[in-house]
mmCIF file of C-alpha atoms and ligand atoms in Angstrom:
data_model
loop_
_atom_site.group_PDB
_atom_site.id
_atom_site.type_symbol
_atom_site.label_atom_id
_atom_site.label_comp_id
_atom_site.label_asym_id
_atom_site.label_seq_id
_atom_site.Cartn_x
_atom_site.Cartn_y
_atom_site.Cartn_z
ATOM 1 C CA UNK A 3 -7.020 -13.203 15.070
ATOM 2 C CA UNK A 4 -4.740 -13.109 18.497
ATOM 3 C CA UNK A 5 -2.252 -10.063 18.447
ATOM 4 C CA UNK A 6 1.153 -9.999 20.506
ATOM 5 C CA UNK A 7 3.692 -7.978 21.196
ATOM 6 C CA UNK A 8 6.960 -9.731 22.843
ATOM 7 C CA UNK A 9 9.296 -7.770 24.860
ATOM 8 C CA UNK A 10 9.367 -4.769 21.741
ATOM 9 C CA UNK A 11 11.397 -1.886 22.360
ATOM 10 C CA UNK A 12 11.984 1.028 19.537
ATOM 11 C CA UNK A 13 14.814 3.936 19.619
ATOM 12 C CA UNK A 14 14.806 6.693 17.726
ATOM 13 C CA UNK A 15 17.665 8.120 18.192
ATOM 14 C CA UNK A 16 19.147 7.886 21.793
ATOM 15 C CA UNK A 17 15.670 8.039 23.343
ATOM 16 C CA UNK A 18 13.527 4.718 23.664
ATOM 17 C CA UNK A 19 10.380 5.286 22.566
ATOM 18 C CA UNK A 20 9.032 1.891 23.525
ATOM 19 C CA UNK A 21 10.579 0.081 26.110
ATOM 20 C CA UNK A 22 10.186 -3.701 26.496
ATOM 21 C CA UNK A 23 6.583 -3.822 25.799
ATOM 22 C CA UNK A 24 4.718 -7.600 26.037
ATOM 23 C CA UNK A 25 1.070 -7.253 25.460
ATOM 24 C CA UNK A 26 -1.525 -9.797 23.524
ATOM 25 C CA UNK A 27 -4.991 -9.272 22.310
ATOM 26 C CA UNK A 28 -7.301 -11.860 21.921
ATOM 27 C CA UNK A 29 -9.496 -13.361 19.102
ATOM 28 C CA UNK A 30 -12.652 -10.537 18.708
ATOM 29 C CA UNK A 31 -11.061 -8.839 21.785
ATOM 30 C CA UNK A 32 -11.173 -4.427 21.623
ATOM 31 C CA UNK A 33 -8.071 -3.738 23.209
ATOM 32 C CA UNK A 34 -7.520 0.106 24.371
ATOM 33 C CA UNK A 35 -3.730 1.440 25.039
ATOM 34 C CA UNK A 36 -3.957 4.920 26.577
ATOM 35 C CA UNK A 37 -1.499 7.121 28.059
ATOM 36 C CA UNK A 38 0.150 10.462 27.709
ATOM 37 C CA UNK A 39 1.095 12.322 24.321
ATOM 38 C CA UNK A 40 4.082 10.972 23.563
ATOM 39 C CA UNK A 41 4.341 7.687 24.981
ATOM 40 C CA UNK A 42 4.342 5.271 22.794
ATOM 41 C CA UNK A 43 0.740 4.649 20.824
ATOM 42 C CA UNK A 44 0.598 5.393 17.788
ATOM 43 C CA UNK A 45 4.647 3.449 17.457
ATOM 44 C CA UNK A 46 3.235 0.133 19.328
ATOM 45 C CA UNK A 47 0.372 0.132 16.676
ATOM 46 C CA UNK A 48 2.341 0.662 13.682
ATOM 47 C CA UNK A 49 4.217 -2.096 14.557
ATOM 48 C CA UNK A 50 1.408 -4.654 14.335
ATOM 49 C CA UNK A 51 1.022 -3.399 10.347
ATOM 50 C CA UNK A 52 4.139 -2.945 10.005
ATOM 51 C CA UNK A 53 4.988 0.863 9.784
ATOM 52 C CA UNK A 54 7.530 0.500 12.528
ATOM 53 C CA UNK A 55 9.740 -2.224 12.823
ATOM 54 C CA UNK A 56 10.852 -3.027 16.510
ATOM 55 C CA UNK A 57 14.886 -2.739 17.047
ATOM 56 C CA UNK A 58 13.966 -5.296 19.523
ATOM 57 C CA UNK A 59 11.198 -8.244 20.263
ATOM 58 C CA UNK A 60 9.178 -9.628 17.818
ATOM 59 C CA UNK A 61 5.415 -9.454 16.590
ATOM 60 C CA UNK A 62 3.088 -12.248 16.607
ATOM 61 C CA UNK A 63 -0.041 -12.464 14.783
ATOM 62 C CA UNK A 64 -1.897 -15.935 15.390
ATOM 63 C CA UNK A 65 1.680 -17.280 16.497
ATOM 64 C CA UNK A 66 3.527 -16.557 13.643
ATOM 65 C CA UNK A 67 6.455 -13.992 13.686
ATOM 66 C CA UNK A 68 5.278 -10.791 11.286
ATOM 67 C CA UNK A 69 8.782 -9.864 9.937
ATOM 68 C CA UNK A 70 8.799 -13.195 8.159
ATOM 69 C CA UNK A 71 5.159 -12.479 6.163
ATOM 70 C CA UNK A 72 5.392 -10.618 2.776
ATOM 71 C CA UNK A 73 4.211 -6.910 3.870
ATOM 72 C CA UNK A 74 1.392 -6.765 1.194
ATOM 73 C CA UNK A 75 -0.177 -10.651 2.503
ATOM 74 C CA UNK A 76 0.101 -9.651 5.604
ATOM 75 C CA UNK A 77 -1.414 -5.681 5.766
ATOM 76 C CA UNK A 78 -4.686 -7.132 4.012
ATOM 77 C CA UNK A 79 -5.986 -8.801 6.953
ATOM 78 C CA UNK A 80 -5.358 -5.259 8.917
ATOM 79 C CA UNK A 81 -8.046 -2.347 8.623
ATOM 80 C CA UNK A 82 -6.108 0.786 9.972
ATOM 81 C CA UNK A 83 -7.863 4.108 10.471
ATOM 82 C CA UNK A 84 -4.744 6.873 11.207
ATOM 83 C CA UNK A 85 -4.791 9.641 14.287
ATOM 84 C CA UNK A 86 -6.710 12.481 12.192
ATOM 85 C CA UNK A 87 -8.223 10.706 9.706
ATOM 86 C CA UNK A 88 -6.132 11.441 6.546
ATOM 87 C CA UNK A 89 -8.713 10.924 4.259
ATOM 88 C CA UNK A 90 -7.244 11.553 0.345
ATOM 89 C CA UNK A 91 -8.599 15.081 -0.449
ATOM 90 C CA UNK A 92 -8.964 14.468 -3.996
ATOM 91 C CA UNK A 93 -11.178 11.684 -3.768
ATOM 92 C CA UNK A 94 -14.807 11.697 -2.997
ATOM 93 C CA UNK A 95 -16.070 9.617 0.099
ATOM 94 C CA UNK A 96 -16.848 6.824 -2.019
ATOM 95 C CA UNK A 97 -13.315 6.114 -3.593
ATOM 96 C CA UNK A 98 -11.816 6.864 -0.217
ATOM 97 C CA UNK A 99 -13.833 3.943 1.627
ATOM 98 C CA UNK A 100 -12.921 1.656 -1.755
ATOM 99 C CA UNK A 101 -9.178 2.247 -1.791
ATOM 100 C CA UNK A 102 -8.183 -0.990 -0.405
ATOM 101 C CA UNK A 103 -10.656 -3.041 -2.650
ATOM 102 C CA UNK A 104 -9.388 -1.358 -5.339
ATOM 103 C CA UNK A 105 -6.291 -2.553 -4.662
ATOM 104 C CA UNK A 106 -6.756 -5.953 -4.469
ATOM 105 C CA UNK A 107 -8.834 -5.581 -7.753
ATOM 106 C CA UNK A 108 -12.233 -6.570 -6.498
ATOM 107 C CA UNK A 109 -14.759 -5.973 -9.474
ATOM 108 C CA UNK A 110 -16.961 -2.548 -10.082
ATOM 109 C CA UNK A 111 -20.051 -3.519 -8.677
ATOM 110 C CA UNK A 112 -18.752 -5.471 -5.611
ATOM 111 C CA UNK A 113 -17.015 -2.880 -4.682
ATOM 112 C CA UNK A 114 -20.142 -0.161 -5.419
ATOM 113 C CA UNK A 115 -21.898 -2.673 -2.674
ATOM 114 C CA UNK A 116 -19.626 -2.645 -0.149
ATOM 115 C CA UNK A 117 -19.218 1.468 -0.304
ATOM 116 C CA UNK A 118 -23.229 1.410 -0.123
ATOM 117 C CA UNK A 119 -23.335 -1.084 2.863
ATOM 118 C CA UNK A 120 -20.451 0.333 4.872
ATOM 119 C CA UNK A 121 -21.730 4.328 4.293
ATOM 120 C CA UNK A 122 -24.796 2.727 5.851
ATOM 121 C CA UNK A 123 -23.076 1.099 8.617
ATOM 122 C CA UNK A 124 -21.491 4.345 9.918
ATOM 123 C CA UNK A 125 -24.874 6.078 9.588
ATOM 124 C CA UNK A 126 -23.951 8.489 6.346
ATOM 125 C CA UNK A 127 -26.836 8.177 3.602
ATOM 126 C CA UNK A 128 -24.962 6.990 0.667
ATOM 127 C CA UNK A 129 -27.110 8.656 -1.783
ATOM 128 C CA UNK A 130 -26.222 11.570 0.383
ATOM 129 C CA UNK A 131 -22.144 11.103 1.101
ATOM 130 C CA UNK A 132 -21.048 8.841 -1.577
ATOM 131 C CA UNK A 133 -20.103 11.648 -3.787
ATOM 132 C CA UNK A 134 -18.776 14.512 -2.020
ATOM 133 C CA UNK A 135 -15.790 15.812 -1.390
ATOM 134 C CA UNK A 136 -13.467 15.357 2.013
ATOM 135 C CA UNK A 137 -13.180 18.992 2.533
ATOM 136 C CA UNK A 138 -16.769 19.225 3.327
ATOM 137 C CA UNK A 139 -17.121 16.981 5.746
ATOM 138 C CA UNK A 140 -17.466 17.578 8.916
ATOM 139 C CA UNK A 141 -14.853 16.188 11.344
ATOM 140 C CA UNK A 142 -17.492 13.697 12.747
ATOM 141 C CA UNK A 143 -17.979 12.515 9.673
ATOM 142 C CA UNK A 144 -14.872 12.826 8.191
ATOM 143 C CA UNK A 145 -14.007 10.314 11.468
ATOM 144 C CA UNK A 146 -17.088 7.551 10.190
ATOM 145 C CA UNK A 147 -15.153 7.850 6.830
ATOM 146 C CA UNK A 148 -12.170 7.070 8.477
ATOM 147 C CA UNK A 149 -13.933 4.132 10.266
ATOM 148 C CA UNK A 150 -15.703 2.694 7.299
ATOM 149 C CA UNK A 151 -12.406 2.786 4.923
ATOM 150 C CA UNK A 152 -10.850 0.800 7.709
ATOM 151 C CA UNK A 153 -13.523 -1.444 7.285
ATOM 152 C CA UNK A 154 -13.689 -1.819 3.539
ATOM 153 C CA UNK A 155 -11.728 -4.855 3.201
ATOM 154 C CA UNK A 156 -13.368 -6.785 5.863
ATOM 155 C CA UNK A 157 -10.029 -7.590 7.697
ATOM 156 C CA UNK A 158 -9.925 -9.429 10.675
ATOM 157 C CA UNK A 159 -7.897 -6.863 12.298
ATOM 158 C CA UNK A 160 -8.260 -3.580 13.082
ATOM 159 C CA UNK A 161 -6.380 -0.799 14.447
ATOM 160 C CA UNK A 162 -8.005 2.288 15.364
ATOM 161 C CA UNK A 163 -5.586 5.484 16.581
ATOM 162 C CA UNK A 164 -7.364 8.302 18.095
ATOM 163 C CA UNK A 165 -10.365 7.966 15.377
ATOM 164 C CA UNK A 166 -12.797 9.686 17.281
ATOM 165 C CA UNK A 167 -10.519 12.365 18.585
ATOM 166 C CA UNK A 168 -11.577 15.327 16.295
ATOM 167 C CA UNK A 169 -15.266 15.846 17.295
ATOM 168 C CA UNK A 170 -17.583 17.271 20.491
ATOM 169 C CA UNK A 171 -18.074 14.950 23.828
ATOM 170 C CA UNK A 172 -21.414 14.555 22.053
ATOM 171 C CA UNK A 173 -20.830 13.388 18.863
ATOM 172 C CA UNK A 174 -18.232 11.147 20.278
ATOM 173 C CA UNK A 175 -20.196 9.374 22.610
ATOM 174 C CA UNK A 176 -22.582 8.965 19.104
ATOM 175 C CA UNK A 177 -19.994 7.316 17.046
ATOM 176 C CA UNK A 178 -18.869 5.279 20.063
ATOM 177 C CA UNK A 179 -21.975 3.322 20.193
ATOM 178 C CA UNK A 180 -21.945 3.029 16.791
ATOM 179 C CA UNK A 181 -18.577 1.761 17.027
ATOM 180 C CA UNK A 182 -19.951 -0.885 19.739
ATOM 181 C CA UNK A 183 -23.081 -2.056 17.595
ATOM 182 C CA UNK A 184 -20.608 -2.267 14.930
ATOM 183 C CA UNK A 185 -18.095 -4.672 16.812
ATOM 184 C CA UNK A 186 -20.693 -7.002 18.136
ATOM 185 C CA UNK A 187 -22.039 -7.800 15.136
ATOM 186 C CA UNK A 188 -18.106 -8.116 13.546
ATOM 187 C CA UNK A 189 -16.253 -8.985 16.540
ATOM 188 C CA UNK A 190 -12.917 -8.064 14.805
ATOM 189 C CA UNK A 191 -9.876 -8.153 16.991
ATOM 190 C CA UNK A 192 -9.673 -4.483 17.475
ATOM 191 C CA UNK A 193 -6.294 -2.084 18.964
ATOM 192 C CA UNK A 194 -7.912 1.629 19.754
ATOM 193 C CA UNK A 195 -5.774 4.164 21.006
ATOM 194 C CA UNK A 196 -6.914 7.024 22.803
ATOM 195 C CA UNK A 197 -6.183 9.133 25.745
ATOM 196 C CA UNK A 198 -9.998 9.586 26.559
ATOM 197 C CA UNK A 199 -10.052 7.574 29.628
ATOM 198 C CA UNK A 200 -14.004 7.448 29.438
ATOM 199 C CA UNK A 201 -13.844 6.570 26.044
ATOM 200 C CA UNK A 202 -11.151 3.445 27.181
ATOM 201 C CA UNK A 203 -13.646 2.511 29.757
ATOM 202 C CA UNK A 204 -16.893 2.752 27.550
ATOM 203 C CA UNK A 205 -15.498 0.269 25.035
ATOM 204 C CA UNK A 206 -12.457 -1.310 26.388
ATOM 205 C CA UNK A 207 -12.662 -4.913 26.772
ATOM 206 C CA UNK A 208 -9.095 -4.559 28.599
ATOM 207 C CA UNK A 209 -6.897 -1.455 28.524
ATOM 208 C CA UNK A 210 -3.267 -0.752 28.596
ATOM 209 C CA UNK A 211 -1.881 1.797 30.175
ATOM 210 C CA UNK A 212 1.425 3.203 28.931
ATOM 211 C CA UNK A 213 3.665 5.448 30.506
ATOM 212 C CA UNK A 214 7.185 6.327 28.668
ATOM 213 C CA UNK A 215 7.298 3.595 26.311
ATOM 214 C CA UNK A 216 6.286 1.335 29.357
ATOM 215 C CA UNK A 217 3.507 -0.615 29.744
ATOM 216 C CA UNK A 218 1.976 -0.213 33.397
ATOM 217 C CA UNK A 219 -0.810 -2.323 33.532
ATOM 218 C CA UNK A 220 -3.326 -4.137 31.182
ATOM 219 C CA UNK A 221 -6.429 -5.150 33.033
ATOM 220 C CA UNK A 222 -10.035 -5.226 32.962
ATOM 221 C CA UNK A 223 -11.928 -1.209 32.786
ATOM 222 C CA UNK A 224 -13.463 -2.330 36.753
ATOM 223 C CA UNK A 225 -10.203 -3.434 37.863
ATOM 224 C CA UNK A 226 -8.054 -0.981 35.959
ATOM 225 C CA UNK A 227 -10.122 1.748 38.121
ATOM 226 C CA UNK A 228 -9.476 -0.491 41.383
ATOM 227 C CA UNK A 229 -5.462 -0.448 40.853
ATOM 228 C CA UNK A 230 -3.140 0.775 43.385
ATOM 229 C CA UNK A 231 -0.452 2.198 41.459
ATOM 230 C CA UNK A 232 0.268 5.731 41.540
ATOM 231 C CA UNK A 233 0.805 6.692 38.418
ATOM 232 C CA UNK A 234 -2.494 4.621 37.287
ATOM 233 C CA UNK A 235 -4.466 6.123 40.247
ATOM 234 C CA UNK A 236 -3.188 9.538 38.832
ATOM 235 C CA UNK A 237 -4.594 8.943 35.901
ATOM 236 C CA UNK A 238 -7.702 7.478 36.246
ATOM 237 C CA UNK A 239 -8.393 10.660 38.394
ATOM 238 C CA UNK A 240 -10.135 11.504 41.679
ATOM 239 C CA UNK A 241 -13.433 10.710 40.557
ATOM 240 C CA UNK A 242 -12.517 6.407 39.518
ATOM 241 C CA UNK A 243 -14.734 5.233 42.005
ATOM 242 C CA UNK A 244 -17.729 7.140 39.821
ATOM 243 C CA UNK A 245 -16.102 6.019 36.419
ATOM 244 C CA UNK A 246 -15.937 2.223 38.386
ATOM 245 C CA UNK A 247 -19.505 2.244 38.999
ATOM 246 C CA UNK A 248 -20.047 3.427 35.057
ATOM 247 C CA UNK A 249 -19.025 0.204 33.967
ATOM 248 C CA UNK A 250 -21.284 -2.044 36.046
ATOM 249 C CA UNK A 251 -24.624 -3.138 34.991
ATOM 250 C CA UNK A 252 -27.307 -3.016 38.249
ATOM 251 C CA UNK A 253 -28.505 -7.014 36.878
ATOM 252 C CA UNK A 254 -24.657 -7.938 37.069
ATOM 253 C CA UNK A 255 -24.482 -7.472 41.177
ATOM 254 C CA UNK A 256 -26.426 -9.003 43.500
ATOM 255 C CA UNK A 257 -29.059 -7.170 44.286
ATOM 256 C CA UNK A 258 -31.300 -6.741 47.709
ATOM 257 C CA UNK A 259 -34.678 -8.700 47.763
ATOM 258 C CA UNK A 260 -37.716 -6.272 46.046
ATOM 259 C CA UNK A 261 -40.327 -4.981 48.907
ATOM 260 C CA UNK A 262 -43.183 -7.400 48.701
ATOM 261 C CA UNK A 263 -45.710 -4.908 48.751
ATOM 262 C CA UNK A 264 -47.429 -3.911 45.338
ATOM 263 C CA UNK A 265 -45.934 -0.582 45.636
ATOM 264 C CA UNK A 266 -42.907 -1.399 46.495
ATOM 265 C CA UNK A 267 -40.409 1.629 47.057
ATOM 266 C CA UNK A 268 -41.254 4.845 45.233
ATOM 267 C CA UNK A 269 -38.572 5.518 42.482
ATOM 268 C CA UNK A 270 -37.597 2.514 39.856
ATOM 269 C CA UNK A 271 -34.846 2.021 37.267
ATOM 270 C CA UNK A 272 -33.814 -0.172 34.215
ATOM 271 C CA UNK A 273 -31.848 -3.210 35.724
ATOM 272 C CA UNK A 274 -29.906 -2.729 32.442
ATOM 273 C CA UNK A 275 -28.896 1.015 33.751
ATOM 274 C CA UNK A 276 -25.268 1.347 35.183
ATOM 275 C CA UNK A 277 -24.383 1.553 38.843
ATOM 276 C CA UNK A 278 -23.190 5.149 38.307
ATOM 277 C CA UNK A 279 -27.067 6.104 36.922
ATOM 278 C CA UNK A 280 -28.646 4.248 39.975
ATOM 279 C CA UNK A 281 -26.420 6.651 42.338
ATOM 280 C CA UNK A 282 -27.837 9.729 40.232
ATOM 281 C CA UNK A 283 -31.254 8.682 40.519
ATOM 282 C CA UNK A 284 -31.067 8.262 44.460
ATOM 283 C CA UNK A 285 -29.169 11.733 44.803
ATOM 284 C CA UNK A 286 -31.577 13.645 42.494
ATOM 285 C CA UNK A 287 -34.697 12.052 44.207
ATOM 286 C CA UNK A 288 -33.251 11.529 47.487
ATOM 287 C CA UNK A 289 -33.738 8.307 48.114
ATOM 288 C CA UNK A 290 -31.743 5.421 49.775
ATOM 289 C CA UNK A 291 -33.010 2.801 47.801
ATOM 290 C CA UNK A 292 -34.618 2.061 44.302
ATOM 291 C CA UNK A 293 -36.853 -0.753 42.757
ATOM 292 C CA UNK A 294 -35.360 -2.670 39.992
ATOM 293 C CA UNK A 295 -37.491 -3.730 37.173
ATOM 294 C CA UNK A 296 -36.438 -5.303 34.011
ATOM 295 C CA UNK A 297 -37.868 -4.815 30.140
ATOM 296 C CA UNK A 298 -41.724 -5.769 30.772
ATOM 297 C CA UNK A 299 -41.594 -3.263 33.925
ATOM 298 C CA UNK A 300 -41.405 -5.854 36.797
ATOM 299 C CA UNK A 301 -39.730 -5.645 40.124
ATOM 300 C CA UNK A 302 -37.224 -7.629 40.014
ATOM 301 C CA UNK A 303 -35.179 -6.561 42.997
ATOM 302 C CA UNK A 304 -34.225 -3.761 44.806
ATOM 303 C CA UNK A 305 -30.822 -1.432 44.505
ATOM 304 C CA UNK A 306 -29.791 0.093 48.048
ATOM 305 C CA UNK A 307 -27.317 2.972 48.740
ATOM 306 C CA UNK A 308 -25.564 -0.011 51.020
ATOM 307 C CA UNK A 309 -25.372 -2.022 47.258
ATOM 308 C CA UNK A 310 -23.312 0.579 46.153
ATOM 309 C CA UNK A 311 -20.938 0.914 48.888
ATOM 310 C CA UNK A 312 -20.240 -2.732 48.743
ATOM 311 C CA UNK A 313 -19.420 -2.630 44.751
ATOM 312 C CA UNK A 314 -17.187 0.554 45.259
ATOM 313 C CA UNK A 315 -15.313 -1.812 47.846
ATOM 314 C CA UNK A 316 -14.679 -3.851 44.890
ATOM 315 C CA UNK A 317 -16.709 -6.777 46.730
HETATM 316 N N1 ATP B 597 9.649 8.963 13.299
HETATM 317 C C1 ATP B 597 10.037 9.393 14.493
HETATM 318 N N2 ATP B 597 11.256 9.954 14.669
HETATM 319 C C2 ATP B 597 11.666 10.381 15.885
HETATM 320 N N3 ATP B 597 10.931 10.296 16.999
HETATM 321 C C3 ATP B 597 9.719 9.751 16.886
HETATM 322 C C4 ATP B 597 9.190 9.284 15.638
HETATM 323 N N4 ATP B 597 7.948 8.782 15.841
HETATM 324 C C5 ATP B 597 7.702 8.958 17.151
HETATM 325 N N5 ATP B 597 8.743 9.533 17.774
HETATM 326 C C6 ATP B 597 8.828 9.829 19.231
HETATM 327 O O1 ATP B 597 8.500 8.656 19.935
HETATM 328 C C7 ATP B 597 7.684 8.953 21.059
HETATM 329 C C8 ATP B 597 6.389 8.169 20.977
HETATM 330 O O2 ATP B 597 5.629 8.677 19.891
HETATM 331 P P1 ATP B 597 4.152 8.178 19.580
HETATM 332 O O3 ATP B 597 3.715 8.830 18.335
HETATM 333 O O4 ATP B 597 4.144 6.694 19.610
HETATM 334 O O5 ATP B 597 3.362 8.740 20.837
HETATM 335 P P2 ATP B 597 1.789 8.701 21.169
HETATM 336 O O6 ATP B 597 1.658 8.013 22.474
HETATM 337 O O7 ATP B 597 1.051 8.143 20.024
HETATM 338 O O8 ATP B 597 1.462 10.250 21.379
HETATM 339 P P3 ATP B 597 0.101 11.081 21.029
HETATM 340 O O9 ATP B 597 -0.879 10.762 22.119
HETATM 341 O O10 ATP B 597 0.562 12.496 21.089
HETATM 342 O O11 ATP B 597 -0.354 10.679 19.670
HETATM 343 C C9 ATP B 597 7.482 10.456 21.062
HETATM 344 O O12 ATP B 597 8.417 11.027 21.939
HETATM 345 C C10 ATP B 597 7.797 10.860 19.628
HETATM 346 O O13 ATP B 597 8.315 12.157 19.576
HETATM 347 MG MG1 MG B 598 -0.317 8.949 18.666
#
């Protein structure tokens, strides 16, 4: 379902929280806003279910203006997984993840299914999970919780704010590719909020960056960490062009012709690695150049420290 904000602004009090803000997200597109504490998240995604009402502008979901749909119609096409989970404490996991189904009165054992399937999903046994408590949860998995209750419904939409916020680097970058896996086989149209620029990059299909209620610039991760302006630059921080070079496959450039000799060059990597691994390699072994082979192990081209210039160039 396509998503859009047009020219929103909210006050609270004499201080605009958001200020003019036009954005749209696709059909099946994951949509990252980051920016500071304070500027204006967590209010821009309320407003798509409705917990914030813009003083000005208007929200759009698949064209049609949202302050016209009846609230409860409207929030059941929306998964929506709070900053810091909120899970209900005196519910086990199970009735957490079925809250929404319970409210729109699915039966018993459709909704014992879909509690099964979606602890499953997240990667929590449910023989394991189903039962206990919140409290004892850690916060990673208090976050899958979070993730799969979202979920429950099976809403075309969903809005994510902070939901991975809580745990280690570690764990996080775990429960982002689960979160990717996830999305490609739903391909919901998805609005995450975070201030983890990595974690924008990682799974951003485009990302907004806000600044005082403002929206700076909604682009692309690669061109994002190309942009000129100074505030973006500042953010994005000194090391962008490494971050840039993340984000791009090796078998998505064009690469140099492979060595025609049978051993080729000494050192070889995944054509599905990133840019940013190939750079490792070639620093850790020394090397100005790598052979590129794909799944079955064949050369299929060559990846030169000259490559990598050009790319950083944005070329
Ligand atoms: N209910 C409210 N009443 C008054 N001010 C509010 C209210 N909700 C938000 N604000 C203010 O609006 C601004 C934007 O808040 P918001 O929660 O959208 O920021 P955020 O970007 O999500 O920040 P964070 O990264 O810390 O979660 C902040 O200055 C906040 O203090
Ligand atoms: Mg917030």
């Amino acid at each position: 379902m396509k998503l859009e904000w047009k020219a929103v602004s909210k006050f609270y009090g004499r201080k605009k929280a958001v200020d003019t803000f036009s954005l749209e997200a696709g059909e099946g597109e994951l949509l990252v806003i980051i920016g500071p504490s304070g500027c204006g998240k967590t209010t821009v995604l309320k407003m798509i279910n409705r917990l914030v009402r813009p003083d000005e502008g208007v929200v759009l979901v698949e064209g049609e203006n949202i302050a016209h749909l009846p609230a409860a119609v409207h929030r059941r096409r929306i998964g929506y997984s709070i900053q810091q989970v909120g899970l209900f404490p005196h519910l086990n996991i199970a009735d957490n993840i079925a809250s929404v189904p319970r409210l729109l009165k699915w039966n018993k054992k459709r909704i014992a299914q879909r509690t099964r399937e979606l602890l499953n999903l997240v990667g929590l046994p449910p023989d394991q999970y189903a039962e206990a408590w919140p409290n004892r949860l850690s916060g990673g998995e208090a976050q899958r919780v979070g993730v799969a209750r979202a979920l429950a419904a099976d809403p075309p939409i969903l809005l994510m704010d902070e939901p991975f916020g809580a745990v280690d680097p570690l764990t996080r970058e775990t429960l982002q590719r689960e979160f990717l896996r996830i999305q490609s086989e739903l391909g919901k149209t998805v609005v995450f909020v975070t201030h983890d620029l990595d974690e924008a990059v990682r799974l951003g299909d485009r990302i907004a960056v806000m600044n005082k209620g403002r929206l700076v610039l909604a682009a692309t991760p690669d061109k994002l960490l190309l942009d000129s302006d100074p505030f973006v630059r500042e953010f994005t921080g000194d090391d962008r062009a490494l971050k840039r070079l993340a984000c791009i496959r090796i078998a998505d450039i064009n690469m140099t012709e492979p060595i025609l000799n049978p051993a080729g060059t000494q050192f070889s990597i995944s054509e599905n690695s990133s840019l940013k691994d190939a750079l490792s390699l070639m620093l850790e072994e020394r090397q100005l150049q790598l052979d590129v082979i794909e799944s079955a192990g064949k050369v299929v081209g060559r990846i030169t420290v000259n490559d990598l210039l050009a790319q950083a160039e944005g070329a």
